[in-house]
Short mmCIF file of N, CA and C in Angstrom, two decimals:
data_model
loop_
_atom_site.label_atom_id
_atom_site.label_comp_id
_atom_site.label_asym_id
_atom_site.label_seq_id
_atom_site.Cartn_x
_atom_site.Cartn_y
_atom_site.Cartn_z
N UNK A 1 220.72 -53.91 101.59
CA UNK A 1 221.52 -54.85 102.36
C UNK A 1 222.18 -55.83 101.42
N UNK A 2 223.38 -56.22 101.71
CA UNK A 2 223.99 -57.31 100.97
C UNK A 2 224.39 -58.39 101.97
N UNK A 3 224.50 -59.60 101.49
CA UNK A 3 224.68 -60.72 102.40
C UNK A 3 226.09 -61.27 102.46
N UNK A 4 226.96 -60.81 101.60
CA UNK A 4 228.35 -61.24 101.67
C UNK A 4 229.22 -59.99 101.82
N UNK A 5 230.17 -60.01 102.72
CA UNK A 5 230.94 -58.80 103.01
C UNK A 5 231.60 -58.15 101.80
N UNK A 6 232.01 -58.94 100.81
CA UNK A 6 232.72 -58.38 99.67
C UNK A 6 231.88 -58.39 98.40
N UNK A 7 230.57 -58.38 98.55
CA UNK A 7 229.71 -58.50 97.39
C UNK A 7 228.47 -57.64 97.55
N UNK A 8 227.95 -57.15 96.44
CA UNK A 8 226.70 -56.38 96.47
C UNK A 8 225.50 -57.22 96.08
N UNK A 9 225.72 -58.48 95.75
CA UNK A 9 224.60 -59.34 95.37
C UNK A 9 224.91 -60.79 95.69
N UNK A 10 223.85 -61.59 95.66
CA UNK A 10 223.96 -63.03 95.84
C UNK A 10 223.36 -63.68 94.61
N UNK A 11 224.08 -64.57 93.95
CA UNK A 11 223.51 -65.22 92.78
C UNK A 11 223.57 -66.74 92.88
N UNK A 12 223.96 -67.27 94.03
CA UNK A 12 224.07 -68.72 94.16
C UNK A 12 223.17 -69.28 95.26
N UNK A 13 222.22 -68.50 95.75
CA UNK A 13 221.36 -68.93 96.84
C UNK A 13 219.89 -68.81 96.46
N UNK A 14 219.05 -69.51 97.19
CA UNK A 14 217.62 -69.36 97.01
C UNK A 14 217.14 -68.19 97.86
N UNK A 15 215.94 -67.71 97.56
CA UNK A 15 215.36 -66.62 98.34
C UNK A 15 215.23 -67.04 99.80
N UNK A 16 214.77 -68.26 100.04
CA UNK A 16 214.60 -68.75 101.40
C UNK A 16 215.92 -68.74 102.18
N UNK A 17 216.98 -69.23 101.56
CA UNK A 17 218.29 -69.26 102.21
C UNK A 17 218.78 -67.84 102.50
N UNK A 18 218.53 -66.95 101.56
CA UNK A 18 218.90 -65.57 101.72
C UNK A 18 218.23 -64.97 102.96
N UNK A 19 216.94 -65.24 103.13
CA UNK A 19 216.18 -64.69 104.26
C UNK A 19 216.63 -65.34 105.57
N UNK A 20 216.82 -66.65 105.58
CA UNK A 20 217.27 -67.31 106.81
C UNK A 20 218.63 -66.81 107.27
N UNK A 21 219.47 -66.38 106.33
CA UNK A 21 220.80 -65.89 106.67
C UNK A 21 220.85 -64.37 106.76
N UNK A 22 219.70 -63.73 106.91
CA UNK A 22 219.63 -62.27 106.87
C UNK A 22 220.35 -61.60 108.03
N UNK A 23 220.76 -62.34 109.04
CA UNK A 23 221.49 -61.75 110.16
C UNK A 23 222.86 -61.24 109.72
N UNK A 24 223.31 -61.65 108.55
CA UNK A 24 224.62 -61.27 108.04
C UNK A 24 224.56 -60.03 107.15
N UNK A 25 223.44 -59.33 107.11
CA UNK A 25 223.29 -58.23 106.18
C UNK A 25 224.05 -57.00 106.62
N UNK A 26 224.39 -56.19 105.65
CA UNK A 26 225.02 -54.89 105.89
C UNK A 26 224.23 -53.85 105.10
N UNK A 27 224.18 -52.64 105.56
CA UNK A 27 223.40 -51.58 104.93
C UNK A 27 223.86 -51.32 103.50
N UNK A 28 222.89 -51.23 102.59
CA UNK A 28 223.16 -50.92 101.18
C UNK A 28 222.39 -49.65 100.85
N UNK A 29 223.08 -48.52 100.76
CA UNK A 29 222.42 -47.24 100.56
C UNK A 29 221.86 -47.06 99.15
N UNK A 30 222.18 -47.97 98.23
CA UNK A 30 221.64 -47.88 96.88
C UNK A 30 220.32 -48.66 96.74
N UNK A 31 219.84 -49.27 97.83
CA UNK A 31 218.58 -50.01 97.83
C UNK A 31 217.57 -49.19 98.63
N UNK A 32 216.54 -48.70 97.96
CA UNK A 32 215.52 -47.88 98.58
C UNK A 32 214.19 -48.60 98.55
N UNK A 33 213.31 -48.27 99.49
CA UNK A 33 211.98 -48.86 99.47
C UNK A 33 211.23 -48.60 100.74
N UNK A 34 209.93 -48.92 100.70
CA UNK A 34 209.09 -48.74 101.88
C UNK A 34 207.84 -49.59 101.75
N UNK A 35 207.36 -50.09 102.87
CA UNK A 35 206.04 -50.70 102.95
C UNK A 35 205.12 -49.56 103.37
N UNK A 36 204.22 -49.15 102.49
CA UNK A 36 203.37 -48.00 102.76
C UNK A 36 202.14 -48.37 103.58
N UNK A 37 201.43 -49.42 103.15
CA UNK A 37 200.20 -49.80 103.84
C UNK A 37 200.08 -51.31 103.99
N UNK A 38 199.37 -51.72 105.03
CA UNK A 38 198.97 -53.11 105.24
C UNK A 38 197.47 -53.08 105.51
N UNK A 39 196.71 -53.74 104.64
CA UNK A 39 195.24 -53.76 104.74
C UNK A 39 194.67 -52.34 104.89
N UNK A 40 195.24 -51.43 104.12
CA UNK A 40 194.75 -50.06 104.11
C UNK A 40 195.23 -49.20 105.27
N UNK A 41 195.96 -49.78 106.20
CA UNK A 41 196.49 -49.02 107.34
C UNK A 41 197.89 -48.52 106.99
N UNK A 42 198.07 -47.22 107.10
CA UNK A 42 199.36 -46.62 106.79
C UNK A 42 200.26 -46.71 108.02
N UNK A 43 201.47 -47.23 107.84
CA UNK A 43 202.41 -47.33 108.96
C UNK A 43 202.66 -45.98 109.62
N UNK A 44 202.68 -44.91 108.85
CA UNK A 44 202.99 -43.59 109.40
C UNK A 44 201.91 -43.07 110.34
N UNK A 45 200.67 -43.58 110.20
CA UNK A 45 199.57 -43.12 111.04
C UNK A 45 199.45 -43.89 112.35
N UNK A 46 200.27 -44.88 112.55
CA UNK A 46 200.16 -45.72 113.74
C UNK A 46 201.07 -45.24 114.86
N UNK A 47 200.65 -45.53 116.09
CA UNK A 47 201.48 -45.19 117.25
C UNK A 47 202.77 -46.01 117.21
N UNK A 48 202.64 -47.33 116.96
CA UNK A 48 203.80 -48.21 116.80
C UNK A 48 204.06 -48.31 115.30
N UNK A 49 205.05 -47.61 114.80
CA UNK A 49 205.27 -47.48 113.36
C UNK A 49 205.93 -48.70 112.72
N UNK A 50 206.25 -49.72 113.50
CA UNK A 50 206.88 -50.91 112.95
C UNK A 50 205.98 -52.13 112.94
N UNK A 51 204.82 -52.07 113.58
CA UNK A 51 204.02 -53.28 113.80
C UNK A 51 202.55 -53.05 113.46
N UNK A 52 202.00 -53.94 112.62
CA UNK A 52 200.56 -53.92 112.34
C UNK A 52 200.01 -55.30 112.64
N UNK A 53 198.90 -55.34 113.38
CA UNK A 53 198.25 -56.60 113.73
C UNK A 53 197.09 -56.86 112.78
N UNK A 54 197.05 -58.08 112.24
CA UNK A 54 195.95 -58.51 111.38
C UNK A 54 194.94 -59.20 112.29
N UNK A 55 193.76 -58.63 112.39
CA UNK A 55 192.76 -59.12 113.35
C UNK A 55 192.18 -60.47 112.93
N UNK A 56 191.49 -61.10 113.86
CA UNK A 56 190.82 -62.37 113.58
C UNK A 56 189.81 -62.23 112.46
N UNK A 57 189.15 -61.08 112.36
CA UNK A 57 188.09 -60.87 111.37
C UNK A 57 188.64 -60.69 109.95
N UNK A 58 189.87 -60.24 109.83
CA UNK A 58 190.45 -60.01 108.50
C UNK A 58 190.88 -61.33 107.88
N UNK A 59 190.53 -61.52 106.61
CA UNK A 59 190.84 -62.78 105.91
C UNK A 59 192.04 -62.68 104.99
N UNK A 60 192.46 -61.46 104.69
CA UNK A 60 193.56 -61.27 103.75
C UNK A 60 194.59 -60.31 104.34
N UNK A 61 195.79 -60.40 103.79
CA UNK A 61 196.87 -59.47 104.14
C UNK A 61 197.27 -58.79 102.84
N UNK A 62 196.99 -57.49 102.74
CA UNK A 62 197.34 -56.74 101.53
C UNK A 62 198.43 -55.74 101.87
N UNK A 63 199.59 -55.92 101.23
CA UNK A 63 200.72 -55.01 101.40
C UNK A 63 200.86 -54.16 100.15
N UNK A 64 201.14 -52.87 100.34
CA UNK A 64 201.45 -51.99 99.22
C UNK A 64 202.70 -51.21 99.58
N UNK A 65 203.57 -51.06 98.59
CA UNK A 65 204.81 -50.34 98.84
C UNK A 65 205.61 -50.18 97.57
N UNK A 66 206.90 -49.97 97.76
CA UNK A 66 207.78 -49.80 96.60
C UNK A 66 209.20 -50.21 96.99
N UNK A 67 209.98 -50.58 95.97
CA UNK A 67 211.38 -50.93 96.16
C UNK A 67 212.15 -50.58 94.89
N UNK A 68 213.40 -50.18 95.09
CA UNK A 68 214.25 -49.76 93.99
C UNK A 68 215.70 -50.01 94.36
N UNK A 69 216.45 -50.57 93.43
CA UNK A 69 217.89 -50.80 93.62
C UNK A 69 218.63 -50.11 92.48
N UNK A 70 219.47 -49.15 92.84
CA UNK A 70 220.23 -48.42 91.83
C UNK A 70 221.04 -49.41 90.99
N UNK A 71 220.94 -49.25 89.66
CA UNK A 71 221.69 -50.11 88.75
C UNK A 71 220.94 -51.37 88.32
N UNK A 72 219.74 -51.60 88.86
CA UNK A 72 218.95 -52.78 88.47
C UNK A 72 217.73 -52.29 87.70
N UNK A 73 217.58 -52.79 86.48
CA UNK A 73 216.46 -52.43 85.63
C UNK A 73 215.24 -53.25 86.04
N UNK A 74 214.26 -52.61 86.69
CA UNK A 74 213.08 -53.33 87.17
C UNK A 74 212.14 -53.75 86.04
N UNK A 75 212.33 -53.17 84.84
CA UNK A 75 211.54 -53.63 83.69
C UNK A 75 211.96 -55.04 83.29
N UNK A 76 213.22 -55.38 83.53
CA UNK A 76 213.73 -56.70 83.16
C UNK A 76 213.88 -57.62 84.37
N UNK A 77 213.85 -57.07 85.56
CA UNK A 77 213.97 -57.86 86.78
C UNK A 77 212.61 -58.11 87.41
N UNK A 78 212.62 -58.54 88.65
CA UNK A 78 211.35 -58.78 89.34
C UNK A 78 211.49 -58.41 90.82
N UNK A 79 210.34 -58.16 91.41
CA UNK A 79 210.26 -57.83 92.83
C UNK A 79 209.67 -59.01 93.58
N UNK A 80 210.14 -59.22 94.81
CA UNK A 80 209.67 -60.33 95.64
C UNK A 80 209.46 -59.79 97.04
N UNK A 81 208.41 -60.26 97.71
CA UNK A 81 208.18 -59.97 99.11
C UNK A 81 208.38 -61.26 99.88
N UNK A 82 209.08 -61.19 101.00
CA UNK A 82 209.23 -62.36 101.87
C UNK A 82 208.78 -61.96 103.27
N UNK A 83 208.06 -62.87 103.91
CA UNK A 83 207.63 -62.69 105.29
C UNK A 83 208.27 -63.80 106.10
N UNK A 84 209.06 -63.44 107.10
CA UNK A 84 209.80 -64.42 107.89
C UNK A 84 209.24 -64.49 109.30
N UNK A 85 208.90 -65.72 109.72
CA UNK A 85 208.42 -65.96 111.08
C UNK A 85 209.47 -66.81 111.79
N UNK A 86 210.16 -66.22 112.75
CA UNK A 86 211.19 -66.95 113.48
C UNK A 86 212.25 -67.51 112.55
N UNK A 87 212.71 -68.70 112.85
CA UNK A 87 213.71 -69.36 112.01
C UNK A 87 213.16 -70.60 111.34
N UNK A 88 211.81 -70.71 111.28
CA UNK A 88 211.26 -71.95 110.72
C UNK A 88 210.18 -71.76 109.68
N UNK A 89 209.86 -70.52 109.28
CA UNK A 89 208.83 -70.33 108.27
C UNK A 89 209.10 -69.06 107.48
N UNK A 90 209.09 -69.17 106.15
CA UNK A 90 209.23 -68.01 105.27
C UNK A 90 208.17 -68.12 104.18
N UNK A 91 207.37 -67.07 104.02
CA UNK A 91 206.45 -66.97 102.88
C UNK A 91 207.15 -66.13 101.83
N UNK A 92 207.22 -66.63 100.59
CA UNK A 92 207.85 -65.92 99.49
C UNK A 92 206.79 -65.67 98.42
N UNK A 93 206.66 -64.42 98.01
CA UNK A 93 205.65 -64.09 97.00
C UNK A 93 206.00 -64.72 95.66
N UNK A 94 204.97 -64.86 94.86
CA UNK A 94 205.13 -65.36 93.50
C UNK A 94 204.34 -64.46 92.57
N UNK A 95 203.42 -65.06 91.83
CA UNK A 95 202.61 -64.29 90.91
C UNK A 95 201.57 -63.44 91.62
N UNK A 96 201.45 -63.59 92.94
CA UNK A 96 200.51 -62.78 93.71
C UNK A 96 201.00 -61.34 93.90
N UNK A 97 202.26 -61.07 93.61
CA UNK A 97 202.80 -59.72 93.69
C UNK A 97 202.62 -59.05 92.33
N UNK A 98 201.97 -57.90 92.31
CA UNK A 98 201.71 -57.21 91.05
C UNK A 98 202.29 -55.80 91.10
N UNK A 99 202.65 -55.29 89.92
CA UNK A 99 203.13 -53.91 89.81
C UNK A 99 202.02 -52.96 90.18
N UNK A 100 202.37 -51.88 90.86
CA UNK A 100 201.41 -50.87 91.27
C UNK A 100 202.04 -49.51 91.01
N UNK A 101 201.60 -48.85 89.96
CA UNK A 101 202.20 -47.58 89.59
C UNK A 101 201.82 -46.45 90.54
N UNK A 102 200.88 -46.69 91.46
CA UNK A 102 200.51 -45.65 92.42
C UNK A 102 201.54 -45.51 93.53
N UNK A 103 202.41 -46.50 93.69
CA UNK A 103 203.45 -46.46 94.72
C UNK A 103 204.80 -46.22 94.04
N UNK A 104 205.71 -45.60 94.72
CA UNK A 104 207.07 -45.43 94.19
C UNK A 104 207.11 -44.61 92.92
N UNK A 105 206.35 -43.54 92.86
CA UNK A 105 206.21 -42.76 91.62
C UNK A 105 207.54 -42.23 91.09
N UNK A 106 208.50 -42.01 91.95
CA UNK A 106 209.78 -41.45 91.50
C UNK A 106 210.66 -42.48 90.82
N UNK A 107 210.37 -43.76 91.00
CA UNK A 107 211.21 -44.82 90.45
C UNK A 107 210.35 -45.74 89.59
N UNK A 108 210.64 -45.78 88.29
CA UNK A 108 209.85 -46.55 87.34
C UNK A 108 209.78 -48.03 87.72
N UNK A 109 208.58 -48.57 87.70
CA UNK A 109 208.30 -50.00 87.97
C UNK A 109 208.64 -50.41 89.40
N UNK A 110 208.72 -49.46 90.33
CA UNK A 110 209.13 -49.81 91.69
C UNK A 110 207.95 -50.18 92.60
N UNK A 111 206.74 -49.73 92.27
CA UNK A 111 205.58 -49.97 93.13
C UNK A 111 205.10 -51.41 93.07
N UNK A 112 204.49 -51.87 94.16
CA UNK A 112 203.93 -53.22 94.19
C UNK A 112 202.70 -53.27 95.08
N UNK A 113 201.93 -54.31 94.87
CA UNK A 113 200.79 -54.64 95.72
C UNK A 113 200.74 -56.16 95.78
N UNK A 114 200.46 -56.69 96.95
CA UNK A 114 200.33 -58.14 97.11
C UNK A 114 199.17 -58.40 98.06
N UNK A 115 198.36 -59.38 97.71
CA UNK A 115 197.17 -59.72 98.48
C UNK A 115 197.24 -61.21 98.82
N UNK A 116 197.50 -61.53 100.08
CA UNK A 116 197.74 -62.91 100.53
C UNK A 116 196.58 -63.37 101.40
N UNK A 117 196.10 -64.58 101.17
CA UNK A 117 195.12 -65.16 102.08
C UNK A 117 195.77 -65.35 103.44
N UNK A 118 195.10 -64.89 104.49
CA UNK A 118 195.65 -65.03 105.84
C UNK A 118 195.85 -66.50 106.20
N UNK A 119 195.10 -67.37 105.57
CA UNK A 119 195.19 -68.80 105.88
C UNK A 119 196.44 -69.45 105.30
N UNK A 120 197.18 -68.71 104.48
CA UNK A 120 198.48 -69.20 103.96
C UNK A 120 199.58 -69.00 105.00
N UNK A 121 199.28 -68.23 106.04
CA UNK A 121 200.28 -67.88 107.04
C UNK A 121 199.90 -68.47 108.39
N UNK A 122 200.88 -68.99 109.09
CA UNK A 122 200.66 -69.46 110.45
C UNK A 122 200.45 -68.24 111.35
N UNK A 123 199.79 -68.42 112.47
CA UNK A 123 199.66 -67.34 113.44
C UNK A 123 201.04 -66.99 113.97
N UNK A 124 201.26 -65.69 114.19
CA UNK A 124 202.54 -65.25 114.73
C UNK A 124 202.99 -63.93 114.15
N UNK A 125 204.25 -63.59 114.43
CA UNK A 125 204.84 -62.31 114.04
C UNK A 125 205.79 -62.53 112.86
N UNK A 126 205.62 -61.72 111.81
CA UNK A 126 206.40 -61.85 110.58
C UNK A 126 207.17 -60.57 110.29
N UNK A 127 208.44 -60.73 109.98
CA UNK A 127 209.27 -59.61 109.55
C UNK A 127 209.16 -59.50 108.03
N UNK A 128 209.08 -58.28 107.52
CA UNK A 128 208.89 -58.05 106.09
C UNK A 128 210.24 -57.75 105.42
N UNK A 129 210.48 -58.43 104.29
CA UNK A 129 211.68 -58.21 103.48
C UNK A 129 211.30 -57.87 102.05
N UNK A 130 212.04 -56.95 101.44
CA UNK A 130 211.95 -56.67 100.01
C UNK A 130 213.12 -57.38 99.34
N UNK A 131 212.85 -57.98 98.19
CA UNK A 131 213.90 -58.63 97.41
C UNK A 131 213.73 -58.23 95.96
N UNK A 132 214.82 -57.87 95.32
CA UNK A 132 214.82 -57.60 93.89
C UNK A 132 215.69 -58.64 93.22
N UNK A 133 215.15 -59.23 92.16
CA UNK A 133 215.89 -60.21 91.36
C UNK A 133 216.19 -59.56 90.02
N UNK A 134 217.46 -59.41 89.70
CA UNK A 134 217.85 -58.77 88.44
C UNK A 134 217.64 -59.74 87.28
N UNK A 135 217.73 -59.22 86.07
CA UNK A 135 217.59 -60.07 84.89
C UNK A 135 218.71 -61.11 84.81
N UNK A 136 219.81 -60.90 85.55
CA UNK A 136 220.91 -61.87 85.61
C UNK A 136 220.76 -62.83 86.78
N UNK A 137 219.57 -62.84 87.42
CA UNK A 137 219.25 -63.69 88.57
C UNK A 137 220.04 -63.36 89.83
N UNK A 138 220.52 -62.13 89.93
CA UNK A 138 221.17 -61.68 91.15
C UNK A 138 220.06 -61.26 92.13
N UNK A 139 220.20 -61.63 93.38
CA UNK A 139 219.19 -61.33 94.39
C UNK A 139 219.72 -60.27 95.36
N UNK A 140 218.91 -59.23 95.57
CA UNK A 140 219.24 -58.16 96.51
C UNK A 140 218.15 -58.14 97.57
N UNK A 141 218.52 -58.05 98.83
CA UNK A 141 217.54 -58.10 99.92
C UNK A 141 217.59 -56.81 100.73
N UNK A 142 216.41 -56.39 101.18
CA UNK A 142 216.29 -55.22 102.07
C UNK A 142 215.38 -55.61 103.23
N UNK A 143 215.94 -55.59 104.43
CA UNK A 143 215.17 -55.83 105.65
C UNK A 143 214.39 -54.55 105.93
N UNK A 144 213.06 -54.63 105.96
CA UNK A 144 212.24 -53.44 106.13
C UNK A 144 212.11 -53.00 107.59
N UNK A 145 212.50 -53.84 108.53
CA UNK A 145 212.37 -53.54 109.96
C UNK A 145 210.94 -53.16 110.31
N UNK A 146 209.99 -53.89 109.66
CA UNK A 146 208.57 -53.76 109.95
C UNK A 146 208.00 -55.16 110.08
N UNK A 147 206.96 -55.28 110.92
CA UNK A 147 206.38 -56.58 111.19
C UNK A 147 204.87 -56.53 111.05
N UNK A 148 204.30 -57.69 110.72
CA UNK A 148 202.86 -57.89 110.83
C UNK A 148 202.64 -59.05 111.77
N UNK A 149 201.54 -58.98 112.53
CA UNK A 149 201.18 -60.05 113.45
C UNK A 149 199.87 -60.64 112.97
N UNK A 150 199.87 -61.96 112.76
CA UNK A 150 198.66 -62.68 112.35
C UNK A 150 198.03 -63.26 113.60
N UNK A 151 196.79 -62.90 113.83
CA UNK A 151 196.04 -63.43 114.99
C UNK A 151 195.28 -64.68 114.60
#
């Protein structure tokens, strides 16, 4: 997805602003990725393939997946996960996102794993976004069209 009609990247905005303005996105076929599992639950094995609920008993939210943007060197860039709740809360990953070579095997450095304390998130429904930051600080966003619900 790109956020400006005549551009493939955004380099003058923050990640938060990018996510809040995500309604302006257009499909970018050179951006690939998937959220494979949440707390060990595979999206493909669920009846509702877009939504996973984090139960009251679970204390952490662990996402595993992969992302790749053609033309962006992930060895020099970075991957970011954003979770958006409505129009008033966005969680943006930092050093809690780690490379995971078990995911995204076809694309070098594309796999990731992130383990978030559930207490860092308000109760509610969160949309998942993938973001790649190039070595030139260009930001690329991909709306995953998947949600997690925190109980």
